[in-house]
XYZ file of C-alpha atoms in Angstrom:
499
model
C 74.361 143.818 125.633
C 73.897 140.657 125.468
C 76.024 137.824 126.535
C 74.537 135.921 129.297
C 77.085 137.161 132.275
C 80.399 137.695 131.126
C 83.238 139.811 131.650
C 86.988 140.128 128.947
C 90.251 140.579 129.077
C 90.893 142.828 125.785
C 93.693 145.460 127.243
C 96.175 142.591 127.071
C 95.736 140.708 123.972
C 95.729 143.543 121.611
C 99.198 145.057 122.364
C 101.746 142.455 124.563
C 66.481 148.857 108.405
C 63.104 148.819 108.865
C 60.823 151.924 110.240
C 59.514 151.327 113.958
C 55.476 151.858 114.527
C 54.362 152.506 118.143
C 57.970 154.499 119.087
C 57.358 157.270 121.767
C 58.063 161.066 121.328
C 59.010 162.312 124.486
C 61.808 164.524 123.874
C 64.554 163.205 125.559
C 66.771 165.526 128.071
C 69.993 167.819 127.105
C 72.331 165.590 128.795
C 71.272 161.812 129.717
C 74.293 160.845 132.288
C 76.170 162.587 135.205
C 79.139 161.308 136.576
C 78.990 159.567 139.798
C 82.555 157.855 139.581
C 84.347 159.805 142.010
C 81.267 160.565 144.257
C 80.398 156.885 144.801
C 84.311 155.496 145.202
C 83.619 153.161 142.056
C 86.930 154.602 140.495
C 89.509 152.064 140.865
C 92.172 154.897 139.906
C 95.568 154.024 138.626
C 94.808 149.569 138.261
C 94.179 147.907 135.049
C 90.515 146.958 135.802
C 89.206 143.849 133.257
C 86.175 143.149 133.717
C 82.288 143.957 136.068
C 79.405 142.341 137.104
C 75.866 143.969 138.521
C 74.474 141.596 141.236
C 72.383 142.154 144.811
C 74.606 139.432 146.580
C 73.066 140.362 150.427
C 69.848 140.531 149.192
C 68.761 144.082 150.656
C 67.872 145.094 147.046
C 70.395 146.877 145.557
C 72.904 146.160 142.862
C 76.411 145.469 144.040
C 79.330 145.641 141.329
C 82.203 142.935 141.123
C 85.465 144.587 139.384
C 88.420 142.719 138.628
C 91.790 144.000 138.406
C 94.901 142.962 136.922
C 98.049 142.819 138.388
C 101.980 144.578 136.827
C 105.342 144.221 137.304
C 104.957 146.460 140.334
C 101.834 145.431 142.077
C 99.601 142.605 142.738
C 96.188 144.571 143.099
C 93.343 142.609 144.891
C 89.512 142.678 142.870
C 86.702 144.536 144.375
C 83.072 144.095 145.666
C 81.429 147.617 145.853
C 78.588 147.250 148.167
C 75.938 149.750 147.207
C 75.094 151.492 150.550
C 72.143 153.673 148.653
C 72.215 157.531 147.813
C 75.208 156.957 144.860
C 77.388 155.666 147.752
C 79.665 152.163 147.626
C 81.886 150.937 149.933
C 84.301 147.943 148.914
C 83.751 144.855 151.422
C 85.990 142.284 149.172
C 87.977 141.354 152.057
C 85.039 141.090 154.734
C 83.203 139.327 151.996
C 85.511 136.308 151.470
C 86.306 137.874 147.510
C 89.434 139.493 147.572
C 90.972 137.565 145.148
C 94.681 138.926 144.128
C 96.214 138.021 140.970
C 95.529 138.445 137.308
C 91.824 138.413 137.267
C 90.545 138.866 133.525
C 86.385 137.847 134.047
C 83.811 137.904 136.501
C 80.197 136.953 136.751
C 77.100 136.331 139.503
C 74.980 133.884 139.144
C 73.049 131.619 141.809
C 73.829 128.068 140.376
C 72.418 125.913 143.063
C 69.275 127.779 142.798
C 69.108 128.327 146.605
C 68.473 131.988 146.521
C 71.480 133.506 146.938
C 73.975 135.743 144.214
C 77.324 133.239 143.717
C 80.629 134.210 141.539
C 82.531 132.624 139.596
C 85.970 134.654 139.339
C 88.412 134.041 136.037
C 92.078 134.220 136.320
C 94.420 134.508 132.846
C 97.382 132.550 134.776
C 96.288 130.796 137.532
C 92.950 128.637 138.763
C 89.785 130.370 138.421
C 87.335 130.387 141.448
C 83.758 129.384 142.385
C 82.148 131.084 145.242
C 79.019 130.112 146.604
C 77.598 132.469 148.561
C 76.944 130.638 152.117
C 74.811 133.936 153.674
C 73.832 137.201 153.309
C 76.966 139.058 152.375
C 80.008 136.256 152.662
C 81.438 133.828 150.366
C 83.544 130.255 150.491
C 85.646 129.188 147.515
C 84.062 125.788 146.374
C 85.357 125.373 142.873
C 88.391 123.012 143.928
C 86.448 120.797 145.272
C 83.443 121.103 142.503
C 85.089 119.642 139.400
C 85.431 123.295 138.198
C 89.765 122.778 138.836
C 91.732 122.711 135.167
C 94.331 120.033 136.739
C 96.416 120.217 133.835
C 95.815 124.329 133.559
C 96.006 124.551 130.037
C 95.486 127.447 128.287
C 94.265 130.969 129.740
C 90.845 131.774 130.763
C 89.709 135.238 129.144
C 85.925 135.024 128.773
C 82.944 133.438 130.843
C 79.216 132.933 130.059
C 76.348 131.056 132.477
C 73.526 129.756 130.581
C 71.179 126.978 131.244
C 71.791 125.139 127.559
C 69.947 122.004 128.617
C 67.132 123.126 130.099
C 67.399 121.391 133.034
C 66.641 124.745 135.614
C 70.754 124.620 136.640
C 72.899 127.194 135.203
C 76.240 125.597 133.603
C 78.949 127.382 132.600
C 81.171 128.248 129.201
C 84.689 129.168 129.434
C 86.077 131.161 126.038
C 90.192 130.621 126.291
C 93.418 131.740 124.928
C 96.337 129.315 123.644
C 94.010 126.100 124.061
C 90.424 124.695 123.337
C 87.687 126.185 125.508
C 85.992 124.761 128.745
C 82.256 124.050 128.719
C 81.548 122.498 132.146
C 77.677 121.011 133.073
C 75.786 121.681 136.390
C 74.603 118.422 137.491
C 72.402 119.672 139.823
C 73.959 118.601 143.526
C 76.617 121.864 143.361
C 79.047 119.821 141.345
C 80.018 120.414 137.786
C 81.178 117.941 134.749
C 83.348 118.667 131.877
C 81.567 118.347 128.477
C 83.385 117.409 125.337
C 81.158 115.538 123.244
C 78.327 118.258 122.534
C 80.389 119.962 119.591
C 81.711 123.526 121.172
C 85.209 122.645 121.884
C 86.368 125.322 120.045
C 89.607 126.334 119.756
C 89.824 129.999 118.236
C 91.250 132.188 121.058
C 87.813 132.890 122.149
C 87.441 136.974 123.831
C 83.993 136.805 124.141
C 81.099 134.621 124.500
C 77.432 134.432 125.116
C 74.289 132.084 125.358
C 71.391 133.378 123.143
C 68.339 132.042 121.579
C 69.052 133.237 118.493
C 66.125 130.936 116.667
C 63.344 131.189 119.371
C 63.485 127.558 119.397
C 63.736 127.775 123.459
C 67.215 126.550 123.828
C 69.945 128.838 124.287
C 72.660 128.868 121.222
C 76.342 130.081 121.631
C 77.897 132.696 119.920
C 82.264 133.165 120.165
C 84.316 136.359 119.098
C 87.271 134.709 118.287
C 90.884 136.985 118.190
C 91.903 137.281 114.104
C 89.852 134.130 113.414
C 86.193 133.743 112.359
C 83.459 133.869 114.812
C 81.372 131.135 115.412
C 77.712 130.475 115.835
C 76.663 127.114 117.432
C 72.867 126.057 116.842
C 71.635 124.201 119.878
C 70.728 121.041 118.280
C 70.494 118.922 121.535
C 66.763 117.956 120.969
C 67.508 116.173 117.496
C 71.270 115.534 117.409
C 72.302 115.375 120.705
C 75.054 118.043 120.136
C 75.511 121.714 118.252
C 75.796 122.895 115.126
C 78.407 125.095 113.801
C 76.295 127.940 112.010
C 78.172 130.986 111.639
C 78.995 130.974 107.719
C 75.801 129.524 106.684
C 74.028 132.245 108.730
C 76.373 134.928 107.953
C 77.670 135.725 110.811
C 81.412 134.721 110.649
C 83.058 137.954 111.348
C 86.823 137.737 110.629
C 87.700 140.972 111.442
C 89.924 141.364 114.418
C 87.303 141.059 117.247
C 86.670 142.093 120.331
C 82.888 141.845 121.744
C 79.564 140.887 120.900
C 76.076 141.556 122.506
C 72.506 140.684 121.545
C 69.629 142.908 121.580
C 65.975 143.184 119.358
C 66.918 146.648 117.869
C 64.090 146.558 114.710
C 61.586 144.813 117.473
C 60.344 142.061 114.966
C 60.979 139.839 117.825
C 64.245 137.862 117.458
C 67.704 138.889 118.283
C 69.566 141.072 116.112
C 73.440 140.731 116.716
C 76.231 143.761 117.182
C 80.188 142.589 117.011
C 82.762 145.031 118.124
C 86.088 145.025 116.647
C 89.532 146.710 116.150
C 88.437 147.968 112.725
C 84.619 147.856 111.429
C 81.832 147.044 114.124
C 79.224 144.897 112.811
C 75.644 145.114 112.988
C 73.917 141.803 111.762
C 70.196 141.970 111.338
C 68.013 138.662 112.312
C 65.514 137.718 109.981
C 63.366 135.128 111.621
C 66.366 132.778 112.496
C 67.330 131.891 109.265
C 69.646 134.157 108.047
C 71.381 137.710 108.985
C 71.858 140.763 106.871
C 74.913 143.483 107.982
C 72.970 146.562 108.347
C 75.564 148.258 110.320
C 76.160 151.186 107.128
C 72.919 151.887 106.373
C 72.323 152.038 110.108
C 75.462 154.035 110.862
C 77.263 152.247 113.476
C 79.464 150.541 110.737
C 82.807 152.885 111.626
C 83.604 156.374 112.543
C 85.614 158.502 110.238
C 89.354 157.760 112.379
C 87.991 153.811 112.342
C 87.141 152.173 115.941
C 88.965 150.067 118.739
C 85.950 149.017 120.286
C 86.640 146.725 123.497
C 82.608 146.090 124.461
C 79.398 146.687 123.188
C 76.054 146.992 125.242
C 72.737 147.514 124.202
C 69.892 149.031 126.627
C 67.249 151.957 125.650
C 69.031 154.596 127.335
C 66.477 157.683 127.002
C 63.237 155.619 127.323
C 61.435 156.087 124.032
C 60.978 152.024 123.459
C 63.971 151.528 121.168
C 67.223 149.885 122.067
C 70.506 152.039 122.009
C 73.713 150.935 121.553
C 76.906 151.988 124.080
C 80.259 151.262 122.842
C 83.715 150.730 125.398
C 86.265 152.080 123.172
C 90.011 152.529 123.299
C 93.313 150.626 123.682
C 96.982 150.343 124.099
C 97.911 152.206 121.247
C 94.654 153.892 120.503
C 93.183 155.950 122.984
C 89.855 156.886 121.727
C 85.819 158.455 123.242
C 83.325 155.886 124.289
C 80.368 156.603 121.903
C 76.750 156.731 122.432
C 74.634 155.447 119.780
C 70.973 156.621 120.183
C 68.102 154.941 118.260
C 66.137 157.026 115.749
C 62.371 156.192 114.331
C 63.119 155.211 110.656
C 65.263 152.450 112.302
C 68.664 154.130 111.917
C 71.176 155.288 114.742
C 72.744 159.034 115.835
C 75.900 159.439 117.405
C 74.657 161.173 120.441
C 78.174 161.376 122.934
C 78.634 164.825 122.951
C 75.390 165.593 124.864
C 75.100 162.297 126.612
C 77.388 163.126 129.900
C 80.043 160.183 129.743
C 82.873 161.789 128.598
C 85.333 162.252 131.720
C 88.079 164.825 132.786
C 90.189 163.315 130.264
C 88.066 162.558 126.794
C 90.101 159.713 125.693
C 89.622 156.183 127.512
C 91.158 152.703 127.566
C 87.919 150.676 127.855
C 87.684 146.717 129.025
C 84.270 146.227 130.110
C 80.645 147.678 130.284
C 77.705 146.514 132.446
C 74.640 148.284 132.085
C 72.364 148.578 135.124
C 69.593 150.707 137.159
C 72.396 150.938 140.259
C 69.761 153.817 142.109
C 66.292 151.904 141.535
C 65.185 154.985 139.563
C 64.559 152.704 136.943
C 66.685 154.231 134.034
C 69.347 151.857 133.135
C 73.058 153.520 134.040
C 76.333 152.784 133.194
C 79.657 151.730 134.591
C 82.260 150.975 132.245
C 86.010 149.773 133.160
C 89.351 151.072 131.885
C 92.632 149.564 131.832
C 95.469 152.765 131.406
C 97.022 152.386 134.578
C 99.620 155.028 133.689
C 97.099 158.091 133.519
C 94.944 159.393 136.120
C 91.565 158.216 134.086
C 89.702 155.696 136.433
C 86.663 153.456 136.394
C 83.425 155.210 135.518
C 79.817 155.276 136.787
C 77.513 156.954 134.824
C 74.120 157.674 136.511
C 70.876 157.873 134.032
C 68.942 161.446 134.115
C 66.426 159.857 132.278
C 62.903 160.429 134.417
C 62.075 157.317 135.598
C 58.077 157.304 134.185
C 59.984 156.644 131.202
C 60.555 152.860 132.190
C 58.977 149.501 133.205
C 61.656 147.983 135.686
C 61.465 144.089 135.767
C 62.732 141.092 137.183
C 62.370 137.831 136.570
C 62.738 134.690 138.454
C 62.529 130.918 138.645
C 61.327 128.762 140.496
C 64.573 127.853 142.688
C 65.229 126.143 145.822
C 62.524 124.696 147.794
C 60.184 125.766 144.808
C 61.574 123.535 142.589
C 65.035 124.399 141.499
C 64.661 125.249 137.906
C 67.028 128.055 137.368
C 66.543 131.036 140.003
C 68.223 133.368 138.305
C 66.354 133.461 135.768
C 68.574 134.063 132.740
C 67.789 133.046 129.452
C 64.074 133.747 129.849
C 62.496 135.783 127.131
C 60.357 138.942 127.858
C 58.081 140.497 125.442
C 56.263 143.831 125.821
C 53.060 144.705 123.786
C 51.169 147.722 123.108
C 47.864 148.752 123.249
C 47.589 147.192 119.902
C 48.779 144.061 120.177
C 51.860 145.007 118.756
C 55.461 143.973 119.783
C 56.946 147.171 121.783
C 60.216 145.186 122.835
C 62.006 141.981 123.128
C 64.465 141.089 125.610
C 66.432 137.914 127.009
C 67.287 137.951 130.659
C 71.125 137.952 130.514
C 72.675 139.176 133.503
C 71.181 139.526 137.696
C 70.679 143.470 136.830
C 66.995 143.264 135.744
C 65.622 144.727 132.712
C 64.755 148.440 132.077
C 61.711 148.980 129.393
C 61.572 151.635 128.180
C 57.635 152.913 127.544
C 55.082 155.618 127.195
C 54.489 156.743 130.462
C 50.435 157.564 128.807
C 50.346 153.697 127.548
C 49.626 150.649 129.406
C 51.216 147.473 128.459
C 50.858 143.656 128.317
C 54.134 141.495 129.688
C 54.928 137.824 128.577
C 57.893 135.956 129.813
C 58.785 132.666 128.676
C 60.587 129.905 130.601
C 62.211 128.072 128.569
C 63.204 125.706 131.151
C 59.989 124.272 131.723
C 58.254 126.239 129.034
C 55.761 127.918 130.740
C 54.027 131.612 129.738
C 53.605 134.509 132.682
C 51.220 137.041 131.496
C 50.897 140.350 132.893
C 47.816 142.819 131.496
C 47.847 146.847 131.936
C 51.276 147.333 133.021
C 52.351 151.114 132.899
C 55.858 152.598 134.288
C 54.106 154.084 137.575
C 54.046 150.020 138.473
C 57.570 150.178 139.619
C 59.781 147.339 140.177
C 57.642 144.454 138.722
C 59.315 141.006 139.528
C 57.869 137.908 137.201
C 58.231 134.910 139.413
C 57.842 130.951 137.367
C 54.507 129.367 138.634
């Protein structure tokens, strides 16, 4: 799903198609998730949870998971950094960490912006100062931000959304702040750890952004911004910095300005004709806006059938990922609210290029079949290489917590990859890698899938186990091309490093 790490506060602010060639047909299991939530301690029972983030931040290779919490009139709850100690096990190590930030957290999201290595966090608060944490050594954190030119002296307005993205191409990760009750923040990595404010590039918007996310949109290899904005258009801003200096608002001509009352938005190549196709989650009719080469979109989302369900949707996030390994991407959608408790749905991907709501047999529905969603971060927690899911709730009054779904999906179904740049002493062009584009081929020659690095979690592929593949990534910080020939899923973990 795409937006390039980012986490929303939702709970609050409500209430207070073409035919595929090349798909596989491996039947897909009965049920495609078992849930691991109270097994693996990720539950967070009875605390309004906002917001995730997947990240390995001690480096002994497996994902960790940020969760922030918000606090009530009763208690001041204090966020949480499950350390993934293997075998579905997690053990929360905020406090020995340096990360056990109290307050009214509404967004988190790793990153390593001084491309020395190691998974940093940048921690949003609705009320009071955000923080920056750069992580010093394998497994602790200090609080930099203050002292970083990351501080909101005047604190105006309320932080509810965050997105890292590298929008000048410079290898350093800067960082976009969506906000409630004031214009948002954009703030520019200059490279030495510090940051600068931006206001002259043309995305000082000032719509009550709840989401936002860095995507190349045009495959121009600079990364565009897209904002959900609460009962107000959305907005699409063309990265024009190469000709102009600044971006373009694009949303109308594109046809993309969604006025419904929105919630979320994530990108993902769902007809595989190589550029980004765009889903928007709302209270009311979702959105699914086809991409055709850049220049326009087309809403698809009726003829696909992920337009609405028959009692209408509160969707708080989207996420795409091909959950049962058969090459297409699937859709996952957070649902539920204040007023309207409703199912998280699963939306599987069929071969004419159409969708099937698949929840009843995918495994995700908990002791209670009704959910207040926030959040979802999609990631392969176990190494297995099936993408799973944990997804964050916010109905502190009922006994429905957190969840972590683990993928049943055989693993020979997927390519597992990483990518890289250069970073540190190699160079320091952007070492987390995000915004670089992956594309898989078939035998053929043919585009199998497309897929923007948008988060630390890696990317799970999902192939023909009897196939073998060809991998490009592009860097579109230095533009460069890595090339991989006769890649199959028995490869494992395959990590794509920047020359």
């Amino acid at each position: 799903m795409i937006s390039l790490m980012m986490g929303r506060l939702r709970w609050l602010l409500h209430w207070a198609v073409p035919v595929f060639c090349g798909a596989t047909s491996i039947p897909v299991s009965a049920q495609l998730f078992t849930d691991r939530t109270e097994a693996s301690s990720t539950g967070v029972l009875g605390l309004y949870s906002t917001g995730c983030s997947w990240g390995d931040y001690d480096g002994d290779g497996l994902l960790d998971l940020y969760v922030t919490n918000w606090g009530t009139a009763t208690s001041s709850p204090v966020n949480s950094l499950f350390h993934n100690e293997g075998d579905n096990l997690f053990s929360d190590r905020a406090m020995e960490a340096g990360v056990a930030v109290r307050g009214n957290s509404s967004a988190a999201a790793f990153a390593d912006y001084d491309n020395d290595g190691a998974v940093d966090l940048y921690v949003a608060d609705f009320y009071e100062q955000d923080r920056l944490f750069k992580n010093t050594s394998a497994g602790t954190f200090t609080e930099v931000g203050r002292s970083q030119g990351l501080t909101d002296l005047e604190r105006q307005g309320s932080v509810v959304s965050l997105a890292w993205g590298d929008y000048d191409n410079d290898g350093f990760l800067d960082i976009y702040l969506g906000k409630y009750y004031f214009a948002n923040d954009f703030y520019t990595n200059r490279g030495d750890g510090t940051f600068a404010r931006v206001s002259d590039v043309g995305i000082s918007d000032g719509r009550d952004a709840i989401d936002v996310s860095w995507f190349d949109y045009d495959n121009d290899g600079d990364l565009d911004l897209y904002l959900v904005n609460r009962d107000q258009e959305n907005r699409l801003y063309r990265n024009d910095l190469s000709s102009s200096g600044a971006f373009s608002e694009v949303a109308g001509l594109l046809g993309v300005a969604n006025d419904e009352i929105g919630q979320a938005a994530a990108w993902g190549d769902y007809d595989r004709d190589g550029d980004g196709d765009l889903y928007v989650g709302n209270v009311g009719a979702n959105a699914l806006y086809r991409n055709d080469a850049g220049e326009s979109f087309v809403d698809v989302s009726a003829q696909a059938g992920v337009r609405t369900d028959e009692v209408g949707w509160f969707t708080a996030d989207v996420a795409w990922s091909d959950l049962d390994g058969d090459g297409q991407l699937d859709l996952f959608l957070a649902n539920g609210g204040d007023r309207r408790p409703q199912t998280d749905v699963v939306y599987l991907a069929t071969i004419d290029g159409n969708f099937r709501n698949a929840t009843s047999e995918a495994g995700i529905l908990q002791a209670q079949t009704v959910s207040f969603r926030t959040d979802v971060a999609i990631a392969d927690y176990d190494g297995d290489g099936a993408p799973d899911i944990y997804a964050t709730d916010g109905r502190t009054y009922t006994e429905l917590p957190n969840g972590l779904f683990q993928n049943q999906t055989p693993g020979e179904r997927f390519l597992s990859v990483q990518v890289r740049g250069r970073g540190g002493a190699l160079g320091g062009s952007n070492a987390s890698g995000l915004g670089a584009r992956m594309t898989l081929y078939d035998g053929a020659g043919a585009i199998f899938g497309r897929r923007h690095v948008a988060d630390l979690a890696g990317v799970s592929l999902g192939v023909d186990p009897e196939q073998t593949y060809r991998l490009e990534v592009f860097f579109p910080a230095t533009g460069q091309v890595v090339s991989r020939e006769g890649l199959t899923a028995s490869d494992g973990l395959i990590t794509i490093t920047e020359p």
